[in-house]
Every structure is written in structure tokens, then in C-alpha cells.
Amino acid sequence: MLTHNKYPTEHYRALDAAHHLHPFSDTRSLNAGGVRVIVKGEGVWLTDSDGNRILDGMSGLWCVNIGHGRREIAEAVQQQMAEISYYNTFFKTTHPPAVELAALIAEVTPEGFNRVFFCGSGSEANDTILRMARTYWATLGKPSKQVIIARRNAYHGSTVAGASLGGMAPMHAQGGLPIPGIRHIGQPYWFDHGGDLSPAEFGLKAARELEAAIDEIGEDKVAAFIAEPIQGAGGVIIPPDTYWPEVARICRERDILFVSDEVICGFGRLGSWFGAEHFGMKPDLMPVAKGLSSGYLPIGGVLVSDKVAGVIEDTGEFNHGFTYSAHPVCAAAAIANLKVLREEKLVERVRDDIGPYLRERWMKLADHPLVGEARMTGLMGALELVPAKPSHRRFAGDGSIGLRCREHSFRNGLVMRHVHDTMVIAPPFVLSHEEADELIRLATLTLDMTHADLKRDGLMG
Ligand SMILES: *Cc1c(COP(=O)(O)O)cnc(C)c1O
């Protein structure tokens, strides 16, 4: 039997290369370079199999919000496993973790949200959204309202519905996506698409693409608009201040559902329990996952407003569900996670303490010769790498500058992710001030090293 971390790195690399196909990876080039083996996590720190300590600036994959290695979660999970490790919620049955978690979620959700449909991931949550939104309108006697409007460069998961709702062209290029009945509009990405418009003007313009799409398709054919409060995987795209109020106006005036994809922003990432609250939005449905359990075990759900839940009650049987809907052990992990968030006031900490503290320092990175824009809301931040300032001009090519920067970052002991030539971070909420200072120091060192490379290669200017 394999036991953890008993072998040299090469052992894991060789077996990984032989047997493990990684998500979103070029298998051949990954195996040629060799994977990094992570063996331990504590707070904001990771340790790899060579003993390097790395500051996890991405909270794993936008999810480990309460930090790694929390005993509270391990103990809750162990206890639940010993009680009832699995039972379904299909056959007129439930179990205490499902009930307690559903009730606890209702306590932290905005007014008018009292129901949750459980599933295993953010992707499954968005598959549920597609079916629930269409079923909602069919039940109301408007079965023609089927089209879901989404945005280019959005991320809503990797199942067929999730990837179709998402606006990632490379994902659509494989497997014949998107499925019919989905329309993509532009994203509120001022740095890339703003042109000569001010952010305020551009925000209105981007929002009005929604209105134009509804008019073109016909309001009688549109079921819903889905969007992330801040696009995560797309590159931490923080819309101009004018964007969400204008979307809110359009959703008020048109009879469509608004779906706020809270898989990243939900449960505190922006310093409010939900991203929609941060932006003053009133959604009808909220898919959640990642932050629900801080990634300790896989669990997701759709938070359903009373307005939608009432109609779904009229539907009769909703023919949808998963073996692992409300899995008791995953639910126990989520309950323990929500208790930690509450008892340690971590959402407030993001809003009032570590969020502003890190932001003040992060925004100063905009002074670096390689950085065209720095932005941060809550604990989600981005840096746009540019060849010359002040300018919105990008480096030529395919985002390989961001990749070079990420490689430096990892070697320096900081996980930053790259999205093309945008560097992004989303650190755990438990990041201390000293660790935030260290994050900034490592990010600065990384920018300096990347900049030196690019100057040497004649790519700056
Ligand atoms: C990660 C993510 C998803 C998909 O969640 P999975 O658990 O990976 O299926 C959906 N929406 C958003 C906004 C995400 O960031």
C-alpha cells in the first residue's frame, strides 16, 4: 500500500506521469517537466515533497478560505463517518447533517433565501441551475422561456451545462459545446475592452449588452441571466461601479431570473457573505460550492429564493438529483466550516481587516514597470502585466508571459495563478498581516525577476 510522503519526489512524479491524467493540463508537457507534489498544508502554507514552504495565495483553487489543516473540520468529519457515513436523501429520507447545514445556510443567506438543493460541486450546481430555471418557467406556463444568457470569459464549471454556460472558447472548442439555448454577451472587462471609454461609461455599455440580447432574442424566450459577481477564472475581473446597478435595472424591468454564481464569491470572499450582497444585487438563484466547505470535502448547492422555491413546489416532482446530494460527511465538513467562519468572524475580517490591509499594499504594485493595472476587492486580486506604461497594450502571443511569472512565483514560494498575462490571487481569510507582507514581498520579487527576464529577451517597451 502507498502511504503518504514516504518516497522521494521522483517516485510520485513517475507514477503520476504513468497513471494520472490531470485536469486542464497538457499531459505531455506536464510530464516532461514533472509535477510538484504537495504533501502538507497548514494555515496559508503548503509544503512540497522536497520540503519547500509555499504561501498559498490561491487558497488551493479559490476554496480553502479558512486555511489548511483545521482540526475542527477533521474532527467533525471523523465523528460523522462513525455515525452515518452515507445515506441518500431521495426516498423520503434525510439525516441530521443535511438538515443542520440547510438551516445554517438559511441563517447566513440574504432575506428571501430559505431553501437549498444540494449537489457535489459548482459544475453540478450550474447543471441544476439550467434545469431549475427552465422548469420554473415551464411550471408558470411559459415553456418558451428557455434561453440562458451568460458572458464570454465566464467560468461556470466543466460539466456539459457548466462549460456551455461558461464563456471559455478553448473549452467550447472540445466536445462540441456550447449546447443550444445559451447566448453569450460581452464581459465587463474594462482593461481589455474599455478602449477610449471611461470605466463608468464602459460599465453601462457592457450591462446594456444584456438588454440588447433580451430584446433580440425576445423576452418571452429568455429564462435567465447568469454571472459571477467578480469573474474568478476569467482573471479576477472587477466590473466598473456602474455595471451591476445597470444590470439590476434591466433584470427589474424584464421578466427573467437572475443567477449570481457564488461558487467563488459566496461565503465571504468579498467581505460579505455573498458577492451579490456586496454589489447590492437581488438574485433569484445562487449556485455555491468551493467556499461552502472551504474545499475540505466536495459539496455544492443551489440556494433557491422563496420566489423560485414556491414555483418548484408547484412543479410536482423535480426529476433531478445526485447520489451524493447532501452527502452526510461532506455536509458535516461544511457545517464545521460555517461555524469557523462565524465564530472567528472571518467574513468581517476580510471586510474590515485583512482585506483592506492587503489591498493597500497590493494596489501599490501598480507602480512596478511590468504592471499596467492592479485591482482587488475583498481577497480577490489581479495584476495586468504589460510591456509598456501607461498603456493597455498586451504582450504579443498567447499569455506565456503570465506563465513565466507564475513559474518564478512558485519557485519564490508564492502560489499566484496566471490567466493569460494577468496574475491573480485569492488567499485564505486567515492570512495574518505578517503573511500579507510576505505575500507582497514575494510578489514584488517575482515581478522583478520576470521583468529582468523580459528586458534581457528584448520584450519590454
Ligand atoms: C470553480 C467554479 C465553478 C465550478 O465548480 P466545480 O466545483 O469545479 O465544479 C463554477 N462557477 C464558478 C464561478 C467557479 O469558480
Coordinates of C-alpha atoms in Angstrom, one line a residue, residues 160-349:
V160 CA -21.7 19.9 -20.3
A161 CA -24.1 22.6 -18.9
G162 CA -21.4 24.3 -16.8
A163 CA -18.9 24.6 -19.7
S164 CA -21.7 25.7 -22.0
L165 CA -22.9 28.4 -19.7
G166 CA -19.2 29.4 -19.3
G167 CA -17.7 31.5 -21.9
M168 CA -14.3 29.9 -22.3
A169 CA -13.6 29.5 -26.0
P170 CA -10.9 26.7 -25.5
M171 CA -13.5 24.7 -23.6
H172 CA -16.1 25.1 -26.3
A173 CA -13.6 24.0 -28.9
Q174 CA -13.5 20.5 -27.4
G175 CA -16.6 18.2 -27.3
G176 CA -19.0 20.2 -29.4
L177 CA -20.0 22.9 -26.9
P178 CA -21.9 25.0 -26.1
I179 CA -25.2 23.2 -26.1
P180 CA -28.1 25.0 -27.8
G181 CA -30.2 27.6 -25.9
I182 CA -27.3 29.6 -24.4
R183 CA -26.3 33.1 -25.6
H184 CA -23.1 34.8 -24.6
I185 CA -22.7 38.5 -24.3
G186 CA -19.6 40.6 -23.6
Q187 CA -17.9 40.8 -20.2
P188 CA -17.3 44.0 -18.1
Y189 CA -13.5 43.8 -18.6
W190 CA -12.5 47.5 -18.9
F191 CA -8.8 46.9 -19.1
D192 CA -9.1 44.7 -22.2
H193 CA -12.2 46.1 -23.8
G194 CA -12.8 49.6 -22.5
G195 CA -11.0 51.3 -25.4
D196 CA -11.4 55.1 -25.0
L197 CA -14.4 54.8 -22.7
S198 CA -14.1 55.7 -19.0
P199 CA -14.7 52.7 -16.7
A200 CA -18.1 54.2 -15.8
E201 CA -19.2 54.6 -19.5
F202 CA -17.9 51.1 -20.3
G203 CA -19.7 49.5 -17.4
L204 CA -23.0 50.9 -18.7
K205 CA -22.2 49.7 -22.2
A206 CA -21.3 46.2 -21.1
A207 CA -24.5 46.0 -19.0
R208 CA -26.7 47.1 -21.9
E209 CA -25.5 44.2 -23.9
L210 CA -27.8 42.2 -21.7
E211 CA -30.7 44.4 -22.6
A212 CA -29.9 44.2 -26.3
A213 CA -29.7 40.5 -26.1
I214 CA -33.0 40.1 -24.3
D215 CA -34.7 42.4 -26.9
E216 CA -33.1 40.5 -29.8
I217 CA -34.0 37.0 -28.5
G218 CA -37.4 38.1 -27.2
E219 CA -38.2 38.4 -23.5
D220 CA -40.7 35.5 -24.0
K221 CA -37.8 33.2 -24.8
V222 CA -35.3 34.2 -22.1
A223 CA -35.2 32.2 -18.9
A224 CA -32.3 33.7 -17.0
F225 CA -29.1 35.7 -16.9
I226 CA -26.1 34.0 -15.1
A227 CA -23.0 35.8 -14.0
E228 CA -20.2 35.7 -11.4
P229 CA -20.2 38.9 -9.2
I230 CA -16.5 39.0 -10.0
Q231 CA -15.2 36.7 -12.6
G232 CA -12.6 34.4 -11.0
A233 CA -11.1 32.1 -13.5
G234 CA -11.5 34.7 -16.2
G235 CA -8.9 36.8 -14.4
V236 CA -10.5 38.5 -11.3
I237 CA -12.5 40.9 -13.4
I238 CA -14.0 43.5 -11.1
P239 CA -16.7 45.3 -13.1
P240 CA -16.8 49.1 -13.2
D241 CA -19.1 50.6 -10.4
T242 CA -21.8 51.3 -13.0
Y243 CA -22.2 47.7 -14.2
W244 CA -24.2 45.9 -11.5
P245 CA -26.7 48.7 -10.9
E246 CA -27.5 48.8 -14.6
V247 CA -27.8 45.0 -14.7
A248 CA -30.2 45.3 -11.7
R249 CA -32.3 47.8 -13.6
I250 CA -32.5 45.6 -16.6
C251 CA -33.4 42.5 -14.5
R252 CA -36.1 44.5 -12.7
E253 CA -37.6 45.7 -16.0
R254 CA -37.5 42.3 -17.8
D255 CA -39.2 39.2 -16.6
I256 CA -36.1 36.9 -16.3
L257 CA -34.3 35.2 -13.5
F258 CA -31.0 36.5 -12.3
V259 CA -28.5 33.8 -11.2
S260 CA -25.5 35.0 -9.2
D261 CA -22.8 32.3 -9.5
E262 CA -21.4 32.5 -6.0
V263 CA -19.1 29.5 -6.2
I264 CA -16.1 31.7 -5.5
C265 CA -17.6 34.9 -4.1
G266 CA -20.0 33.1 -1.7
F267 CA -19.2 32.6 2.0
G268 CA -17.1 35.6 2.5
R269 CA -14.5 36.1 -0.3
L270 CA -15.6 39.7 -0.9
G271 CA -16.1 40.6 2.8
S272 CA -19.8 39.9 2.6
W273 CA -21.5 36.5 2.9
F274 CA -22.4 36.6 -0.8
G275 CA -21.0 38.6 -3.7
A276 CA -24.5 39.7 -4.7
E277 CA -24.8 41.5 -1.4
H278 CA -21.5 43.3 -1.9
F279 CA -22.9 44.7 -5.2
G280 CA -26.4 45.3 -3.9
M281 CA -27.9 42.7 -6.3
K282 CA -31.0 40.7 -5.6
P283 CA -30.6 37.3 -7.3
D284 CA -33.2 34.6 -7.7
L285 CA -30.8 31.7 -7.6
M286 CA -27.2 31.3 -6.2
P287 CA -25.0 28.3 -7.1
V288 CA -22.4 27.7 -4.5
A289 CA -19.6 25.2 -3.8
K290 CA -15.9 25.9 -3.1
G291 CA -16.2 28.2 0.0
L292 CA -19.2 26.2 1.3
S293 CA -16.8 23.6 2.8
S294 CA -13.5 25.5 2.3
G295 CA -12.7 22.6 -0.1
Y296 CA -12.3 20.1 2.8
L297 CA -14.7 17.8 1.1
P298 CA -16.6 18.2 -2.2
I299 CA -20.0 19.7 -1.8
G300 CA -22.1 22.3 -3.7
G301 CA -25.6 23.5 -3.9
V302 CA -28.1 25.9 -5.4
L303 CA -29.5 28.5 -3.0
V304 CA -33.1 29.0 -4.0
S305 CA -35.1 32.1 -3.3
D306 CA -38.6 31.8 -2.0
K307 CA -39.9 33.1 -5.3
V308 CA -38.4 30.2 -7.2
A309 CA -38.9 27.6 -4.5
G310 CA -42.6 28.3 -4.4
V311 CA -42.9 27.6 -8.1
I312 CA -40.7 24.5 -7.9
E313 CA -43.1 23.2 -5.2
D314 CA -45.9 23.6 -7.8
T315 CA -43.9 21.6 -10.4
G316 CA -44.6 18.3 -8.8
E317 CA -41.6 16.0 -9.0
F318 CA -38.4 17.8 -10.0
N319 CA -36.7 15.0 -11.8
H320 CA -33.1 15.8 -10.8
G321 CA -30.6 14.8 -8.1
F322 CA -27.3 13.2 -7.3
T323 CA -26.3 10.1 -5.3
Y324 CA -24.2 12.5 -3.2
S325 CA -26.7 15.3 -2.8
A326 CA -26.2 16.4 0.8
H327 CA -23.6 13.7 1.5
P328 CA -23.6 13.5 5.3
V329 CA -19.8 13.6 5.7
C330 CA -19.4 16.5 3.2
A331 CA -22.3 18.3 4.9
A332 CA -20.6 17.8 8.3
A333 CA -17.5 19.4 6.9
A334 CA -19.5 22.3 5.6
I335 CA -21.3 22.8 8.9
A336 CA -17.9 22.9 10.7
N337 CA -16.6 25.3 8.1
L338 CA -19.5 27.7 8.5
K339 CA -19.1 27.6 12.3
V340 CA -15.4 28.5 12.0
L341 CA -16.4 31.4 9.6
R342 CA -18.9 32.7 12.1
E343 CA -17.1 32.1 15.4
E344 CA -13.8 33.6 14.1
K345 CA -15.7 36.4 12.3
L346 CA -13.7 35.7 9.2
V347 CA -16.1 37.4 6.8
E348 CA -15.9 40.6 8.9
R349 CA -12.1 40.1 9.0

